[in-house]
Coordinates of N, CA and C in Angstrom, one line a residue:
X219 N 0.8 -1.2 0.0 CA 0.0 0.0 0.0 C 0.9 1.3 0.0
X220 N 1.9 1.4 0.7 CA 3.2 2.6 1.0 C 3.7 2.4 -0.6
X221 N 3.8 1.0 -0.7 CA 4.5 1.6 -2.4 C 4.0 1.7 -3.6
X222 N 2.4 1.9 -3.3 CA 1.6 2.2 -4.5 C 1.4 4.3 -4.3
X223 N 1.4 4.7 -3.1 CA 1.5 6.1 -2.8 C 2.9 6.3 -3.0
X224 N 3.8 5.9 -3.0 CA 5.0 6.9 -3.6 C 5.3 6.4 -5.1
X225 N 4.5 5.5 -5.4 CA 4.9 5.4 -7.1 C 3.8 6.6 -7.5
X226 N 2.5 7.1 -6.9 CA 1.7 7.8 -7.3 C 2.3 9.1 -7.2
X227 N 3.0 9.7 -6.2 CA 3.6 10.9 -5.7 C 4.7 10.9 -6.7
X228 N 5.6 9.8 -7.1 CA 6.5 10.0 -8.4 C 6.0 10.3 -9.5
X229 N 5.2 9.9 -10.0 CA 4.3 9.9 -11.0 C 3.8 11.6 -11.2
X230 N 3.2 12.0 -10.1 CA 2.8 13.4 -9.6 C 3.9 14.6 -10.2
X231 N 5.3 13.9 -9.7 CA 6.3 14.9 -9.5 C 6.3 14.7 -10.8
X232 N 7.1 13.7 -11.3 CA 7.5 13.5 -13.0 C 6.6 14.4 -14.0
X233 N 5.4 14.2 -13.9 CA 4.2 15.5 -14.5 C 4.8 16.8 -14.1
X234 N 4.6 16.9 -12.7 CA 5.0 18.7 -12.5 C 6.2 19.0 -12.8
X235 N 6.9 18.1 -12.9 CA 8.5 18.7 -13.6 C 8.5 18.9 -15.1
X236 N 8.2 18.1 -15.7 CA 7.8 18.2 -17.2 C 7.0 19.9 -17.3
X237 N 5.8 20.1 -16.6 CA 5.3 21.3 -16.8 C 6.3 22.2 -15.9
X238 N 7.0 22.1 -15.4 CA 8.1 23.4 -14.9 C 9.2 23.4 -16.0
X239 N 9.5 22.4 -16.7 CA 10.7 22.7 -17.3 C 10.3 23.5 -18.6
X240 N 9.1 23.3 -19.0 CA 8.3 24.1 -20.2 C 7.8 25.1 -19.9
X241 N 7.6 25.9 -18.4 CA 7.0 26.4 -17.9 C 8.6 27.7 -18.1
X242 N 9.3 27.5 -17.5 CA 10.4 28.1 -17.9 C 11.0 28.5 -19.4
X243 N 10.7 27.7 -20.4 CA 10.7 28.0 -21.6 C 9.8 29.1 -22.0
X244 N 8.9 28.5 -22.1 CA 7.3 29.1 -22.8 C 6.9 30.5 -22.8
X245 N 7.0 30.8 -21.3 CA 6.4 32.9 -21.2 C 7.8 33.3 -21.7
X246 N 9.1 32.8 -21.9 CA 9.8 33.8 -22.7 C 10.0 33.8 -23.8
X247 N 9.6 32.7 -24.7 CA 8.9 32.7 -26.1 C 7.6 33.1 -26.7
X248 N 7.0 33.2 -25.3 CA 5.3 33.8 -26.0 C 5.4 35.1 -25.4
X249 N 6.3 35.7 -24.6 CA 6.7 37.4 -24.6 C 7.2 37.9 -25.9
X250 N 8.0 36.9 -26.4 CA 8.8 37.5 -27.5 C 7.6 37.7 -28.6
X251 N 7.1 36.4 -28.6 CA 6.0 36.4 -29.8 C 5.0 37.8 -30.0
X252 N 4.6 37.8 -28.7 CA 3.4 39.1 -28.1 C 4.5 40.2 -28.4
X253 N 5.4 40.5 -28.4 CA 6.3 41.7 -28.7 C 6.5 41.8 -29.9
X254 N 6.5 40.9 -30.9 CA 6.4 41.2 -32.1 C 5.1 41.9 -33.4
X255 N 3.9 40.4 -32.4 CA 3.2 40.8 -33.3 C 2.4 42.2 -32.7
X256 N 2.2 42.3 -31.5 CA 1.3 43.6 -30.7 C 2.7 45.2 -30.8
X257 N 3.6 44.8 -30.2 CA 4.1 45.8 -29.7 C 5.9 45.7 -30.3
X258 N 5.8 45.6 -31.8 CA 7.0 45.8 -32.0 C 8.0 46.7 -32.0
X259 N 7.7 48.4 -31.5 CA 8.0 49.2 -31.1 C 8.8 48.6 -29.4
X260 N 8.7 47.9 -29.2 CA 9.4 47.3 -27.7 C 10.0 46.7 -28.0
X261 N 10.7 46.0 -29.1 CA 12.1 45.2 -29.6 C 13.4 46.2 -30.2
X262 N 14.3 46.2 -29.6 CA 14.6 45.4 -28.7 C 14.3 46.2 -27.5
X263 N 14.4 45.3 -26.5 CA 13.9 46.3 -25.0 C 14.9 47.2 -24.2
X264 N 14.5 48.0 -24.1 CA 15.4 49.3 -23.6 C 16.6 49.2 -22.3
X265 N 17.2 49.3 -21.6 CA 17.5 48.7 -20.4 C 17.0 48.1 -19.1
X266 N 15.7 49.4 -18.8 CA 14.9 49.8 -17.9 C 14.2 47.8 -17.9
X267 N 13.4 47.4 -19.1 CA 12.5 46.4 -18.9 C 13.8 45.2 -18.9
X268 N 14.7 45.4 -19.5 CA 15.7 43.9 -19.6 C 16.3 43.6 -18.2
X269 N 16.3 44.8 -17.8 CA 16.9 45.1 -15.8 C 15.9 44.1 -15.5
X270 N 14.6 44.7 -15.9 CA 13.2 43.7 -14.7 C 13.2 42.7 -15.1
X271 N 13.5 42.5 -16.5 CA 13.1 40.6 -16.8 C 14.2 39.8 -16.4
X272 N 15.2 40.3 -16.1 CA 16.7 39.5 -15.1 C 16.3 39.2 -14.1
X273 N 16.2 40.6 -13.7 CA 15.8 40.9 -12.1 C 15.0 40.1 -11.3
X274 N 13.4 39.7 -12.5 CA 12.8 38.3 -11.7 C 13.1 37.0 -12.2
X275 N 14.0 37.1 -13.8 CA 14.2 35.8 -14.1 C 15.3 34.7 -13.1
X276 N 15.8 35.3 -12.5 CA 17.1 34.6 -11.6 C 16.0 34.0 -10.2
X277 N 15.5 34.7 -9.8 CA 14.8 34.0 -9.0 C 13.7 33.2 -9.1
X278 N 13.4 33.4 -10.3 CA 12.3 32.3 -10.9 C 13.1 30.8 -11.4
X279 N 14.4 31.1 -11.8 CA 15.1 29.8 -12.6 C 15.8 29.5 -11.1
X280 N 16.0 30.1 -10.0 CA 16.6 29.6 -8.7 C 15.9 28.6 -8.3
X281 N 14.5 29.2 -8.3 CA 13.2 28.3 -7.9 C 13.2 27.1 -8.4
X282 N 13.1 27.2 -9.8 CA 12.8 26.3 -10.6 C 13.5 24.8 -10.2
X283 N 15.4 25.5 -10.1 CA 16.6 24.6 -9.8 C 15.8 23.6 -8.6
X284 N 15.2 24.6 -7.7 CA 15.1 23.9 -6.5 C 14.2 22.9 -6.6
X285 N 12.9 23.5 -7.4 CA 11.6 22.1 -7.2 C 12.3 21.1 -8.0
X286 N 13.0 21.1 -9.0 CA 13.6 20.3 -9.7 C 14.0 19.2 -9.0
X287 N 15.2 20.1 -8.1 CA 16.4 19.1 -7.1 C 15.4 18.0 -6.2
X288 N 14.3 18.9 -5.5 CA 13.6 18.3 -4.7 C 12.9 17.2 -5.0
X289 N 12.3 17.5 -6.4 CA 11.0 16.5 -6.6 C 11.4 15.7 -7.8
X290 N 12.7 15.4 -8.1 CA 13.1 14.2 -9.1 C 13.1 13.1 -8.4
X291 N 12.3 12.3 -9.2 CA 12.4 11.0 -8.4 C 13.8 10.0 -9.0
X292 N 14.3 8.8 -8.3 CA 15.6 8.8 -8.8 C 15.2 6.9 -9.1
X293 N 15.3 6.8 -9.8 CA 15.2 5.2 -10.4 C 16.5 4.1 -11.0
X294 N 16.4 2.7 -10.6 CA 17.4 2.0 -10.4 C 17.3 2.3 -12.2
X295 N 18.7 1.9 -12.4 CA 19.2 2.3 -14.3 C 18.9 0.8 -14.9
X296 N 18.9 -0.3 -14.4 CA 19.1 -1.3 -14.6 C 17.6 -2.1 -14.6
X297 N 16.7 -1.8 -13.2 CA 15.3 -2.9 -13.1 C 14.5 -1.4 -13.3
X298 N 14.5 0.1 -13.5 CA 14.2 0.8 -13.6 C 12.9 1.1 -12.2
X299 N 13.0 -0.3 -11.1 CA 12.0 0.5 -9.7 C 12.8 1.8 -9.5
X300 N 11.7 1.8 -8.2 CA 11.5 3.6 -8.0 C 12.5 3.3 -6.6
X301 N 13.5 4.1 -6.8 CA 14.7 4.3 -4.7 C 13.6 5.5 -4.6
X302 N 13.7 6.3 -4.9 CA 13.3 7.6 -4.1 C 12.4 8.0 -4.9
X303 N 11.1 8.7 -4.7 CA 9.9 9.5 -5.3 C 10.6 10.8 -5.4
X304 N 11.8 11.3 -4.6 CA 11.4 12.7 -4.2 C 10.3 13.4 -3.3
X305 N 10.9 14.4 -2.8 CA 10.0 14.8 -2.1 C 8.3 15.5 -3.3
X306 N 7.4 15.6 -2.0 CA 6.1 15.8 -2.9 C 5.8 17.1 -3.2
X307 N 5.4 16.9 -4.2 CA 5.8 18.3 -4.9 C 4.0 19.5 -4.8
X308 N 3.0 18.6 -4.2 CA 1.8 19.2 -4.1 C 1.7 19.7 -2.7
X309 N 2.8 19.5 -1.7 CA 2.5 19.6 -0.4 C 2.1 21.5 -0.1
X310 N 1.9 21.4 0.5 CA 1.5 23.0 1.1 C 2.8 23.7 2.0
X311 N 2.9 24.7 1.7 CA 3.5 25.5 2.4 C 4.9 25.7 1.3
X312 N 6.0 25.9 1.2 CA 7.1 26.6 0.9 C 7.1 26.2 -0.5
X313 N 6.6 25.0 -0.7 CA 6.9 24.5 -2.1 C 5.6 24.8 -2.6
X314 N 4.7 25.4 -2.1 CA 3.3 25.9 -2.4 C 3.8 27.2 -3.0
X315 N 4.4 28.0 -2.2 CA 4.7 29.4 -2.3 C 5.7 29.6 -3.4
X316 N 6.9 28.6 -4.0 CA 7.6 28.7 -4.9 C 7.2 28.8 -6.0
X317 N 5.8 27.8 -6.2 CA 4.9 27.6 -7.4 C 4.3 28.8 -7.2
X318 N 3.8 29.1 -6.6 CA 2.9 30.9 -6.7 C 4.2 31.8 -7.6
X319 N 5.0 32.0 -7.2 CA 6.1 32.4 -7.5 C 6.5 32.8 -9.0
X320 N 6.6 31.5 -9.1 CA 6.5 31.1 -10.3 C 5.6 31.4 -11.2
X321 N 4.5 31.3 -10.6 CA 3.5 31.6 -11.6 C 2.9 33.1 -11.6
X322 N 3.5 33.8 -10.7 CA 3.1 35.5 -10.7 C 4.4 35.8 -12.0
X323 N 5.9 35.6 -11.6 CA 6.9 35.3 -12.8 C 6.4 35.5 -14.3
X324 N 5.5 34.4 -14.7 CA 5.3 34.1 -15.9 C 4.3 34.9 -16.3
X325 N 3.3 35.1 -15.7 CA 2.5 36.3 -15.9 C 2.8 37.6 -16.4
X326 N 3.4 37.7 -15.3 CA 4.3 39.2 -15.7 C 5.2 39.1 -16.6
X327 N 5.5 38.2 -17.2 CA 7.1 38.0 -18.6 C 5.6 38.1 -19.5
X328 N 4.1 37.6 -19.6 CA 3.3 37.7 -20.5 C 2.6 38.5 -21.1
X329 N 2.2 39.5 -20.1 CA 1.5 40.7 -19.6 C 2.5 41.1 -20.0
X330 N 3.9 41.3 -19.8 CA 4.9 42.9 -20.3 C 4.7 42.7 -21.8
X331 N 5.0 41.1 -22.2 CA 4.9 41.2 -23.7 C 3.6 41.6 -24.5
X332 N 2.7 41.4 -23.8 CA 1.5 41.3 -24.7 C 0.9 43.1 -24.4
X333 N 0.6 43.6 -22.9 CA 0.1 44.8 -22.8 C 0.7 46.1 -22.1
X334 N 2.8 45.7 -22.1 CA 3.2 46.4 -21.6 C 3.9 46.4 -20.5
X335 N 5.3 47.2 -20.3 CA 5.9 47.3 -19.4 C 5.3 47.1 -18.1
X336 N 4.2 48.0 -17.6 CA 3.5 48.2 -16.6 C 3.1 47.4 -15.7
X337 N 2.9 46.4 -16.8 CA 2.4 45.0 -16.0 C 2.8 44.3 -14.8
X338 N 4.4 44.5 -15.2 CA 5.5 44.2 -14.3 C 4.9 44.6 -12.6
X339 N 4.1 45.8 -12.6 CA 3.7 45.7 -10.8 C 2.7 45.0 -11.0
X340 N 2.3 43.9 -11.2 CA 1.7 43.0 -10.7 C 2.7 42.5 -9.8
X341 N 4.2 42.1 -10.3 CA 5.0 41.3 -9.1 C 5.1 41.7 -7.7
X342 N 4.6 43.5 -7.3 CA 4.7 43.3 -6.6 C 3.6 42.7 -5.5
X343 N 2.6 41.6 -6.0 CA 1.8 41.1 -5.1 C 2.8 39.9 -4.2
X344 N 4.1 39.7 -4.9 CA 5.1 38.7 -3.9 C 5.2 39.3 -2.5
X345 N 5.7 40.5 -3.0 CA 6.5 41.2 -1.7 C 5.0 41.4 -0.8
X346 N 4.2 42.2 -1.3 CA 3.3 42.5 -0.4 C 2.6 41.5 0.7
X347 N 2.1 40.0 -0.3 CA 2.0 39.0 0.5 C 2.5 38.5 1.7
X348 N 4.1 38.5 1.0 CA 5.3 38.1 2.0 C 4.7 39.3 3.8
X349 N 4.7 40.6 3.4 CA 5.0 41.2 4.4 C 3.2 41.0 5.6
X350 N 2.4 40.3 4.8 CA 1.2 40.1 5.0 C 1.6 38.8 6.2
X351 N 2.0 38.1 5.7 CA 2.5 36.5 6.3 C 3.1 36.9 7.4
X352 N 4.2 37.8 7.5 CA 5.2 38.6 8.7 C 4.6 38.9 9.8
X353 N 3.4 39.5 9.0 CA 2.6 40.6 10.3 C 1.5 39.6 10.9
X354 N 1.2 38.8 9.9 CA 0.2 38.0 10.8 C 0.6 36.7 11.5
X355 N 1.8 36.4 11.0 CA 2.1 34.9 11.8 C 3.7 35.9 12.9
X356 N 4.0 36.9 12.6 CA 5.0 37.4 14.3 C 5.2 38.7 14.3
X357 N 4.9 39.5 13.4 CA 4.8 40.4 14.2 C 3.6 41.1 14.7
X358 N 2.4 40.6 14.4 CA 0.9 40.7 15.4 C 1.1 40.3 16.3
X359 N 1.4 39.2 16.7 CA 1.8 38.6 18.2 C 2.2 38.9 18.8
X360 N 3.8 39.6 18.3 CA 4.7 40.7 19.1 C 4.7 41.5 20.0
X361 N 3.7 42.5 18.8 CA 3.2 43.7 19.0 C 1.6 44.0 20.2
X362 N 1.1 42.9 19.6 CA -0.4 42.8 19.8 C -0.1 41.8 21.6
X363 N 0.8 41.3 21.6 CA 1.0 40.1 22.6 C -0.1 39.3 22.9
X364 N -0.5 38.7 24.2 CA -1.2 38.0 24.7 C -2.8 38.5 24.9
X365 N -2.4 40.0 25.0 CA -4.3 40.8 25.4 C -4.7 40.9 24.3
X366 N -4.3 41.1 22.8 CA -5.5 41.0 21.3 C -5.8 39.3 21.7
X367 N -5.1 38.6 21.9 CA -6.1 37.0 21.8 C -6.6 36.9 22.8
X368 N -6.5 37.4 24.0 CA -7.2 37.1 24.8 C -8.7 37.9 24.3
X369 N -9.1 38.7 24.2 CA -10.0 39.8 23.8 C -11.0 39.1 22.5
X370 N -9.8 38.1 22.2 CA -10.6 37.5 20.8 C -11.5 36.0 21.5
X371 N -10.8 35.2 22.4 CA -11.2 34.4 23.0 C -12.3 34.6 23.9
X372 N -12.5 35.5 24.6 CA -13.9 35.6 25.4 C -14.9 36.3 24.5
X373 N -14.4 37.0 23.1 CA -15.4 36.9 22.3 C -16.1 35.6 21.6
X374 N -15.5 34.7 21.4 CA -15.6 33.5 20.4 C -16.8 32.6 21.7
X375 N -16.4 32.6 23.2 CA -16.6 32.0 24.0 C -17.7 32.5 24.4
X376 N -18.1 34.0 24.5 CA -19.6 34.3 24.6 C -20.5 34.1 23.4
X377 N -20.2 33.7 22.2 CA -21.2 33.4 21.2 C -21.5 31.8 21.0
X378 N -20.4 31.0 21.8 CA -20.4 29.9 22.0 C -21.3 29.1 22.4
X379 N -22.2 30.5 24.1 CA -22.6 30.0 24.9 C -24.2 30.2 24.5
X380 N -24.4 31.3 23.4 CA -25.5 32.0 22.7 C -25.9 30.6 21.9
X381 N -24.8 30.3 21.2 CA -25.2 29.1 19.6 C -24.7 27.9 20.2
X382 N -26.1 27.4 20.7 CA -25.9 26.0 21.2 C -27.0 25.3 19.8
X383 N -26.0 23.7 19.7 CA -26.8 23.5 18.6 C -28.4 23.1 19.3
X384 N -28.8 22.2 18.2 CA -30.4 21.8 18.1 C -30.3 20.4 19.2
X385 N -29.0 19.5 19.7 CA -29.0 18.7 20.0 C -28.4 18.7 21.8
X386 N -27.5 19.9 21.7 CA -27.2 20.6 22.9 C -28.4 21.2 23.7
X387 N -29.4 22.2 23.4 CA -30.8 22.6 23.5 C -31.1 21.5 24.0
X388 N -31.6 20.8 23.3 CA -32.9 19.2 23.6 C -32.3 18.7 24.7
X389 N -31.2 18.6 24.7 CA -30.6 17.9 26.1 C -30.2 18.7 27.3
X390 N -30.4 20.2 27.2 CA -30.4 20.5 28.7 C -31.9 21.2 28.9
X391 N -32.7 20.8 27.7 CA -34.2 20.9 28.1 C -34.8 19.5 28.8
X392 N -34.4 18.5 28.4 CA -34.4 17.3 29.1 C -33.7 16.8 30.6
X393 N -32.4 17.6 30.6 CA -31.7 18.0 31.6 C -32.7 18.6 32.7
X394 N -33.4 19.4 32.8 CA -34.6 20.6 33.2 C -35.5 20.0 34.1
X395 N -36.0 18.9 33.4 CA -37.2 18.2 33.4 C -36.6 17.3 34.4
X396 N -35.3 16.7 34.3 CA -35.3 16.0 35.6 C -35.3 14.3 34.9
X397 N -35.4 14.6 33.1 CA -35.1 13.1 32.4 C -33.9 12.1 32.8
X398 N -34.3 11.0 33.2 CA -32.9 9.8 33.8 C -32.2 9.3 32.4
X399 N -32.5 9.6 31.2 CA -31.6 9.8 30.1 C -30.6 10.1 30.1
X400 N -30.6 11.6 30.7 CA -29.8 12.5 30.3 C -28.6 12.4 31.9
X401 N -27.1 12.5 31.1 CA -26.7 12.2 32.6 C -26.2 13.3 32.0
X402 N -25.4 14.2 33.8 CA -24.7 15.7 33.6 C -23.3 15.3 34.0
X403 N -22.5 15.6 33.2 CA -21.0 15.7 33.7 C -20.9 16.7 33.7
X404 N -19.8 16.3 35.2 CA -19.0 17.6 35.5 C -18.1 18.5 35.1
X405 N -18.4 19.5 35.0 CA -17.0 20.2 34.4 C -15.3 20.2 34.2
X406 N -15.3 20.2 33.2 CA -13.9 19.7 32.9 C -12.9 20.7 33.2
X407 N -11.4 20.3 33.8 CA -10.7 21.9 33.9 C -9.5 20.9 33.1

């Protein structure tokens, strides 16, 4: 059963690698394309836009290097089984965020081609994100310490006591009555 999930997870990876390695190709062939046929007045590109398409290309092909490294799976050369799946390349969190990455990257290499330099601030939805992430996972905490959550907990806890379900009700209306159904435990600490 364990080695029917990591032949599936290799399988997974081998697909998403295939589409990153093309994925890296493609928006700077269909930039160029969009620059020709829309906006050939933008060939060749001036300094200003060649700065920005470096500028995010290096960290998009860094990226790339890495899901690569991570998620090849590595196979005997000889009986061709699977040693290693690689790590999983759909999991959440960092390797989530590299693909976002990536895919804000290509946008913007498509968008400059097709409707313009300008486009380029879309990238900055990375940074802004990033600083979004900062403030809500340490520096709210920091700042805010232990009295913003506490403030938030005796809110959550008085509406708790308001929205009792349909099955909670019935049973301390039964409770009331004095029904030998219904047993009462004691409070838990």
């Amino acid at each position: 059963m364990a080695n029917a999930a990591a032949k599936r997870i290799a399988n997974q990876n081998e697909s998403t690698l295939k589409t990153l390695r093309l994925g890296m190709l493609l928006p700077t062939l269909i930039s160029i394309l969009l620059r020709l046929l829309f906006r050939r007045d933008s060939l060749p590109p001036s300094k200003g836009p060649l700065a920005i398409y470096v500028a995010t290309f290096l960290p998009a092909f860094f990226l790339s290097n890495y899901l690569i490294k991570i998620g090849t799976t590595r196979r005997d050369s000889t009986t061709g089984t699977l040693i290693s799946y690689g790590e999983d390349l759909s999991q959440p969190g960092v390797t989530e965020w590299c693909f976002d990455i990536l895919y804000v990257t290509w946008a913007c290499q498509i968008g400059s081609g097709a409707l313009g330099e300008w486009f380029w601030w879309l990238y900055m939805v990375i940074p802004a994100y990033a600083v979004y992430k900062l403030w809500a996972s340490v520096i709210s905490p920091l700042v805010l310490g232990s009295s913003g959550s506490q403030a938030a907990g005796t809110a959550t806890a008085d509406t708790d006591v308001t929205n009792t379900s349909k099955r909670q009700e019935k049973l301390r209306k039964r409770n009331e009555r004095g029904d030998p159904r219904v047993k009462v435990q004691s409070g838990r600490k």
